[in-house]
C-alpha cells in the first residue's frame, strides 16, 4: 500500500517550493548554519538551496538524511537553472552519491557566485533531514 494512503501528508516545509535551481531555490543567508526540513520520495524528492560563496571560500556541507533512507547530496555551480536535466550535468561542482542517509561535501569555490546545494531522496522513504553548512 502506498504510504500516503495510510495517513496524513506532512505539512510543506516553510521553504517550499524549492525543487530546482535558479529562482526556485530557497536562499540561504550567510549566517545560516543548518536547515531542517522533510523529504518524501513520492511527493517531494528534491530540495535545493541557493548559497552565495566568494572566490576561494571553502564550504562544508553535511547531510543527515531520513533514517534508513538512501539520499544524495550535490553541489551545483553558478548559472545552474535545472538540477534534474541531463544537459546541465556539466554544472555539478561536487557530489556525495552513495547508499545511506549521511553524506558530506567539502568544496573550495573557484569563483564568486550563487551555488546550489541539492538534497535528493533516491529510493522509497520519507522523513526529516538536516543540512549543515559550514563556510570558511
mmCIF file with all atom_site columns, C-alpha atoms in Angstrom:
data_model
loop_
_atom_site.group_PDB
_atom_site.id
_atom_site.type_symbol
_atom_site.label_atom_id
_atom_site.label_alt_id
_atom_site.label_comp_id
_atom_site.label_asym_id
_atom_site.label_entity_id
_atom_site.label_seq_id
_atom_site.pdbx_PDB_ins_code
_atom_site.Cartn_x
_atom_site.Cartn_y
_atom_site.Cartn_z
_atom_site.occupancy
_atom_site.B_iso_or_equiv
_atom_site.pdbx_formal_charge
_atom_site.auth_seq_id
_atom_site.auth_comp_id
_atom_site.auth_asym_id
_atom_site.auth_atom_id
_atom_site.pdbx_PDB_model_num
ATOM 1   C CA . UNK A 1 1   ? 0.000  0.000  0.000   1.00 0.00 ? 1   UNK A CA 1
ATOM 2   C CA . UNK A 1 2   ? 1.272  3.478  -0.856  1.00 0.00 ? 2   UNK A CA 1
ATOM 3   C CA . UNK A 1 3   ? 2.464  5.289  2.265   1.00 0.00 ? 3   UNK A CA 1
ATOM 4   C CA . UNK A 1 4   ? 0.408  8.408  1.556   1.00 0.00 ? 4   UNK A CA 1
ATOM 5   C CA . UNK A 1 5   ? -2.832 6.417  1.673   1.00 0.00 ? 5   UNK A CA 1
ATOM 6   C CA . UNK A 1 6   ? -2.115 5.324  5.226   1.00 0.00 ? 6   UNK A CA 1
ATOM 7   C CA . UNK A 1 7   ? -2.159 8.752  6.849   1.00 0.00 ? 7   UNK A CA 1
ATOM 8   C CA . UNK A 1 8   ? -1.999 12.496 6.565   1.00 0.00 ? 8   UNK A CA 1
ATOM 9   C CA . UNK A 1 9   ? 0.597  14.116 4.332   1.00 0.00 ? 9   UNK A CA 1
ATOM 10  C CA . UNK A 1 10  ? 3.270  16.039 6.221   1.00 0.00 ? 10  UNK A CA 1
ATOM 11  C CA . UNK A 1 11  ? 2.934  19.830 6.098   1.00 0.00 ? 11  UNK A CA 1
ATOM 12  C CA . UNK A 1 12  ? 5.053  21.530 3.417   1.00 0.00 ? 12  UNK A CA 1
ATOM 13  C CA . UNK A 1 13  ? 8.433  22.852 4.521   1.00 0.00 ? 13  UNK A CA 1
ATOM 14  C CA . UNK A 1 14  ? 8.483  26.593 5.142   1.00 0.00 ? 14  UNK A CA 1
ATOM 15  C CA . UNK A 1 15  ? 10.963 26.988 2.237   1.00 0.00 ? 15  UNK A CA 1
ATOM 16  C CA . UNK A 1 16  ? 8.797  25.159 -0.322  1.00 0.00 ? 16  UNK A CA 1
ATOM 17  C CA . UNK A 1 17  ? 8.668  25.194 -3.241  1.00 0.00 ? 17  UNK A CA 1
ATOM 18  C CA . UNK A 1 18  ? 12.399 24.636 -3.570  1.00 0.00 ? 18  UNK A CA 1
ATOM 19  C CA . UNK A 1 19  ? 12.578 21.804 -6.072  1.00 0.00 ? 19  UNK A CA 1
ATOM 20  C CA . UNK A 1 20  ? 15.036 23.269 -8.576  1.00 0.00 ? 20  UNK A CA 1
ATOM 21  C CA . UNK A 1 21  ? 17.913 25.716 -9.006  1.00 0.00 ? 21  UNK A CA 1
ATOM 22  C CA . UNK A 1 22  ? 17.695 29.309 -10.199 1.00 0.00 ? 22  UNK A CA 1
ATOM 23  C CA . UNK A 1 23  ? 14.965 31.498 -8.727  1.00 0.00 ? 23  UNK A CA 1
ATOM 24  C CA . UNK A 1 24  ? 13.100 28.377 -7.472  1.00 0.00 ? 24  UNK A CA 1
ATOM 25  C CA . UNK A 1 25  ? 15.807 27.569 -4.914  1.00 0.00 ? 25  UNK A CA 1
ATOM 26  C CA . UNK A 1 26  ? 15.410 28.725 -1.329  1.00 0.00 ? 26  UNK A CA 1
ATOM 27  C CA . UNK A 1 27  ? 18.013 31.386 -0.495  1.00 0.00 ? 27  UNK A CA 1
ATOM 28  C CA . UNK A 1 28  ? 20.229 30.573 2.493   1.00 0.00 ? 28  UNK A CA 1
ATOM 29  C CA . UNK A 1 29  ? 21.807 33.604 4.168   1.00 0.00 ? 29  UNK A CA 1
ATOM 30  C CA . UNK A 1 30  ? 25.459 33.713 5.192   1.00 0.00 ? 30  UNK A CA 1
ATOM 31  C CA . UNK A 1 31  ? 24.606 33.377 8.895   1.00 0.00 ? 31  UNK A CA 1
ATOM 32  C CA . UNK A 1 32  ? 22.528 30.223 8.454   1.00 0.00 ? 32  UNK A CA 1
ATOM 33  C CA . UNK A 1 33  ? 24.454 27.149 9.582   1.00 0.00 ? 33  UNK A CA 1
ATOM 34  C CA . UNK A 1 34  ? 21.780 24.478 9.163   1.00 0.00 ? 34  UNK A CA 1
ATOM 35  C CA . UNK A 1 35  ? 18.423 23.785 7.579   1.00 0.00 ? 35  UNK A CA 1
ATOM 36  C CA . UNK A 1 36  ? 15.926 21.263 8.913   1.00 0.00 ? 36  UNK A CA 1
ATOM 37  C CA . UNK A 1 37  ? 13.263 20.049 6.511   1.00 0.00 ? 37  UNK A CA 1
ATOM 38  C CA . UNK A 1 38  ? 11.455 16.936 5.316   1.00 0.00 ? 38  UNK A CA 1
ATOM 39  C CA . UNK A 1 39  ? 11.729 14.976 2.102   1.00 0.00 ? 39  UNK A CA 1
ATOM 40  C CA . UNK A 1 40  ? 9.406  12.386 0.605   1.00 0.00 ? 40  UNK A CA 1
ATOM 41  C CA . UNK A 1 41  ? 10.117 10.025 -2.294  1.00 0.00 ? 41  UNK A CA 1
ATOM 42  C CA . UNK A 1 42  ? 6.548  10.264 -3.591  1.00 0.00 ? 42  UNK A CA 1
ATOM 43  C CA . UNK A 1 43  ? 5.764  13.953 -3.115  1.00 0.00 ? 43  UNK A CA 1
ATOM 44  C CA . UNK A 1 44  ? 8.991  15.943 -2.615  1.00 0.00 ? 44  UNK A CA 1
ATOM 45  C CA . UNK A 1 45  ? 12.124 14.070 -3.778  1.00 0.00 ? 45  UNK A CA 1
ATOM 46  C CA . UNK A 1 46  ? 14.381 17.100 -4.226  1.00 0.00 ? 46  UNK A CA 1
ATOM 47  C CA . UNK A 1 47  ? 15.118 20.206 -2.161  1.00 0.00 ? 47  UNK A CA 1
ATOM 48  C CA . UNK A 1 48  ? 17.525 22.844 -3.495  1.00 0.00 ? 48  UNK A CA 1
ATOM 49  C CA . UNK A 1 49  ? 19.145 25.663 -1.524  1.00 0.00 ? 49  UNK A CA 1
ATOM 50  C CA . UNK A 1 50  ? 20.917 28.696 -3.012  1.00 0.00 ? 50  UNK A CA 1
ATOM 51  C CA . UNK A 1 51  ? 24.017 29.895 -1.151  1.00 0.00 ? 51  UNK A CA 1
ATOM 52  C CA . UNK A 1 52  ? 26.480 32.609 -2.037  1.00 0.00 ? 52  UNK A CA 1
ATOM 53  C CA . UNK A 1 53  ? 30.178 31.735 -1.985  1.00 0.00 ? 53  UNK A CA 1
ATOM 54  C CA . UNK A 1 54  ? 33.088 34.122 -2.515  1.00 0.00 ? 54  UNK A CA 1
ATOM 55  C CA . UNK A 1 55  ? 36.043 33.203 -4.700  1.00 0.00 ? 55  UNK A CA 1
ATOM 56  C CA . UNK A 1 56  ? 38.339 30.790 -2.806  1.00 0.00 ? 56  UNK A CA 1
ATOM 57  C CA . UNK A 1 57  ? 35.809 30.437 0.033   1.00 0.00 ? 57  UNK A CA 1
ATOM 58  C CA . UNK A 1 58  ? 35.551 26.933 1.440   1.00 0.00 ? 58  UNK A CA 1
ATOM 59  C CA . UNK A 1 59  ? 32.256 25.299 2.314   1.00 0.00 ? 59  UNK A CA 1
ATOM 60  C CA . UNK A 1 60  ? 31.493 22.005 4.004   1.00 0.00 ? 60  UNK A CA 1
ATOM 61  C CA . UNK A 1 61  ? 28.009 20.563 3.513   1.00 0.00 ? 61  UNK A CA 1
ATOM 62  C CA . UNK A 1 62  ? 26.811 17.697 5.676   1.00 0.00 ? 62  UNK A CA 1
ATOM 63  C CA . UNK A 1 63  ? 23.541 15.860 5.134   1.00 0.00 ? 63  UNK A CA 1
ATOM 64  C CA . UNK A 1 64  ? 21.915 13.776 7.844   1.00 0.00 ? 64  UNK A CA 1
ATOM 65  C CA . UNK A 1 65  ? 19.025 12.322 5.864   1.00 0.00 ? 65  UNK A CA 1
ATOM 66  C CA . UNK A 1 66  ? 15.966 10.414 6.983   1.00 0.00 ? 66  UNK A CA 1
ATOM 67  C CA . UNK A 1 67  ? 16.894 7.320  8.972   1.00 0.00 ? 67  UNK A CA 1
ATOM 68  C CA . UNK A 1 68  ? 17.014 4.192  6.809   1.00 0.00 ? 68  UNK A CA 1
ATOM 69  C CA . UNK A 1 69  ? 16.851 6.194  3.565   1.00 0.00 ? 69  UNK A CA 1
ATOM 70  C CA . UNK A 1 70  ? 19.084 6.488  0.525   1.00 0.00 ? 70  UNK A CA 1
ATOM 71  C CA . UNK A 1 71  ? 19.802 10.122 -0.190  1.00 0.00 ? 71  UNK A CA 1
ATOM 72  C CA . UNK A 1 72  ? 22.311 12.113 -2.225  1.00 0.00 ? 72  UNK A CA 1
ATOM 73  C CA . UNK A 1 73  ? 23.978 15.463 -1.668  1.00 0.00 ? 73  UNK A CA 1
ATOM 74  C CA . UNK A 1 74  ? 25.101 17.536 -4.647  1.00 0.00 ? 74  UNK A CA 1
ATOM 75  C CA . UNK A 1 75  ? 26.580 20.997 -5.135  1.00 0.00 ? 75  UNK A CA 1
ATOM 76  C CA . UNK A 1 76  ? 25.945 22.879 -8.371  1.00 0.00 ? 76  UNK A CA 1
ATOM 77  C CA . UNK A 1 77  ? 27.901 25.745 -9.950  1.00 0.00 ? 77  UNK A CA 1
ATOM 78  C CA . UNK A 1 78  ? 26.616 29.274 -10.559 1.00 0.00 ? 78  UNK A CA 1
ATOM 79  C CA . UNK A 1 79  ? 24.432 29.508 -13.642 1.00 0.00 ? 79  UNK A CA 1
ATOM 80  C CA . UNK A 1 80  ? 22.592 26.279 -12.915 1.00 0.00 ? 80  UNK A CA 1
ATOM 81  C CA . UNK A 1 81  ? 18.880 26.569 -13.683 1.00 0.00 ? 81  UNK A CA 1
ATOM 82  C CA . UNK A 1 82  ? 17.849 22.887 -13.506 1.00 0.00 ? 82  UNK A CA 1
ATOM 83  C CA . UNK A 1 83  ? 19.278 20.070 -11.396 1.00 0.00 ? 83  UNK A CA 1
ATOM 84  C CA . UNK A 1 84  ? 17.278 17.232 -12.959 1.00 0.00 ? 84  UNK A CA 1
ATOM 85  C CA . UNK A 1 85  ? 18.291 17.804 -16.587 1.00 0.00 ? 85  UNK A CA 1
ATOM 86  C CA . UNK A 1 86  ? 20.896 15.697 -18.395 1.00 0.00 ? 86  UNK A CA 1
ATOM 87  C CA . UNK A 1 87  ? 22.038 18.773 -20.339 1.00 0.00 ? 87  UNK A CA 1
ATOM 88  C CA . UNK A 1 88  ? 23.156 20.549 -17.149 1.00 0.00 ? 88  UNK A CA 1
ATOM 89  C CA . UNK A 1 89  ? 25.192 17.728 -15.587 1.00 0.00 ? 89  UNK A CA 1
ATOM 90  C CA . UNK A 1 90  ? 28.435 19.544 -16.514 1.00 0.00 ? 90  UNK A CA 1
ATOM 91  C CA . UNK A 1 91  ? 27.451 22.206 -13.945 1.00 0.00 ? 91  UNK A CA 1
ATOM 92  C CA . UNK A 1 92  ? 27.884 19.827 -10.989 1.00 0.00 ? 92  UNK A CA 1
ATOM 93  C CA . UNK A 1 93  ? 30.617 21.137 -8.719  1.00 0.00 ? 93  UNK A CA 1
ATOM 94  C CA . UNK A 1 94  ? 30.722 18.221 -6.244  1.00 0.00 ? 94  UNK A CA 1
ATOM 95  C CA . UNK A 1 95  ? 28.637 15.244 -5.215  1.00 0.00 ? 95  UNK A CA 1
ATOM 96  C CA . UNK A 1 96  ? 28.215 12.639 -2.498  1.00 0.00 ? 96  UNK A CA 1
ATOM 97  C CA . UNK A 1 97  ? 26.229 9.809  -4.064  1.00 0.00 ? 97  UNK A CA 1
ATOM 98  C CA . UNK A 1 98  ? 26.175 6.543  -2.146  1.00 0.00 ? 98  UNK A CA 1
ATOM 99  C CA . UNK A 1 99  ? 23.817 4.311  -0.174  1.00 0.00 ? 99  UNK A CA 1
ATOM 100 C CA . UNK A 1 100 ? 22.697 5.602  3.181   1.00 0.00 ? 100 UNK A CA 1
ATOM 101 C CA . UNK A 1 101 ? 21.311 8.815  4.635   1.00 0.00 ? 101 UNK A CA 1
ATOM 102 C CA . UNK A 1 102 ? 24.517 10.628 5.672   1.00 0.00 ? 102 UNK A CA 1
ATOM 103 C CA . UNK A 1 103 ? 26.843 12.404 3.240   1.00 0.00 ? 103 UNK A CA 1
ATOM 104 C CA . UNK A 1 104 ? 29.371 15.209 3.192   1.00 0.00 ? 104 UNK A CA 1
ATOM 105 C CA . UNK A 1 105 ? 30.975 17.507 0.624   1.00 0.00 ? 105 UNK A CA 1
ATOM 106 C CA . UNK A 1 106 ? 33.963 19.811 1.011   1.00 0.00 ? 106 UNK A CA 1
ATOM 107 C CA . UNK A 1 107 ? 34.460 22.411 -1.724  1.00 0.00 ? 107 UNK A CA 1
ATOM 108 C CA . UNK A 1 108 ? 36.559 25.498 -2.461  1.00 0.00 ? 108 UNK A CA 1
ATOM 109 C CA . UNK A 1 109 ? 34.763 27.938 -4.767  1.00 0.00 ? 109 UNK A CA 1
ATOM 110 C CA . UNK A 1 110 ? 36.874 28.840 -7.821  1.00 0.00 ? 110 UNK A CA 1
ATOM 111 C CA . UNK A 1 111 ? 34.651 31.869 -8.480  1.00 0.00 ? 111 UNK A CA 1
ATOM 112 C CA . UNK A 1 112 ? 32.186 34.039 -6.586  1.00 0.00 ? 112 UNK A CA 1
ATOM 113 C CA . UNK A 1 113 ? 28.503 33.376 -7.189  1.00 0.00 ? 113 UNK A CA 1
ATOM 114 C CA . UNK A 1 114 ? 25.307 31.584 -6.215  1.00 0.00 ? 114 UNK A CA 1
ATOM 115 C CA . UNK A 1 115 ? 25.885 27.849 -5.759  1.00 0.00 ? 115 UNK A CA 1
ATOM 116 C CA . UNK A 1 116 ? 23.102 25.317 -5.240  1.00 0.00 ? 116 UNK A CA 1
ATOM 117 C CA . UNK A 1 117 ? 23.036 22.545 -2.641  1.00 0.00 ? 117 UNK A CA 1
ATOM 118 C CA . UNK A 1 118 ? 20.701 19.713 -3.647  1.00 0.00 ? 118 UNK A CA 1
ATOM 119 C CA . UNK A 1 119 ? 19.264 17.143 -1.246  1.00 0.00 ? 119 UNK A CA 1
ATOM 120 C CA . UNK A 1 120 ? 17.709 14.227 -3.117  1.00 0.00 ? 120 UNK A CA 1
ATOM 121 C CA . UNK A 1 121 ? 15.921 11.111 -1.917  1.00 0.00 ? 121 UNK A CA 1
ATOM 122 C CA . UNK A 1 122 ? 16.674 8.346  -4.426  1.00 0.00 ? 122 UNK A CA 1
ATOM 123 C CA . UNK A 1 123 ? 14.641 5.418  -3.072  1.00 0.00 ? 123 UNK A CA 1
ATOM 124 C CA . UNK A 1 124 ? 11.329 4.907  -1.325  1.00 0.00 ? 124 UNK A CA 1
ATOM 125 C CA . UNK A 1 125 ? 11.192 6.612  2.008   1.00 0.00 ? 125 UNK A CA 1
ATOM 126 C CA . UNK A 1 126 ? 10.433 9.868  3.749   1.00 0.00 ? 126 UNK A CA 1
ATOM 127 C CA . UNK A 1 127 ? 11.244 11.851 6.835   1.00 0.00 ? 127 UNK A CA 1
ATOM 128 C CA . UNK A 1 128 ? 13.167 14.744 8.334   1.00 0.00 ? 128 UNK A CA 1
ATOM 129 C CA . UNK A 1 129 ? 16.713 15.695 7.452   1.00 0.00 ? 129 UNK A CA 1
ATOM 130 C CA . UNK A 1 130 ? 19.268 18.299 8.435   1.00 0.00 ? 130 UNK A CA 1
ATOM 131 C CA . UNK A 1 131 ? 21.657 20.020 6.038   1.00 0.00 ? 131 UNK A CA 1
ATOM 132 C CA . UNK A 1 132 ? 24.580 21.657 7.833   1.00 0.00 ? 132 UNK A CA 1
ATOM 133 C CA . UNK A 1 133 ? 26.515 24.454 6.102   1.00 0.00 ? 133 UNK A CA 1
ATOM 134 C CA . UNK A 1 134 ? 29.975 25.482 7.355   1.00 0.00 ? 134 UNK A CA 1
ATOM 135 C CA . UNK A 1 135 ? 31.669 28.317 5.470   1.00 0.00 ? 135 UNK A CA 1
ATOM 136 C CA . UNK A 1 136 ? 35.301 29.331 5.992   1.00 0.00 ? 136 UNK A CA 1
#
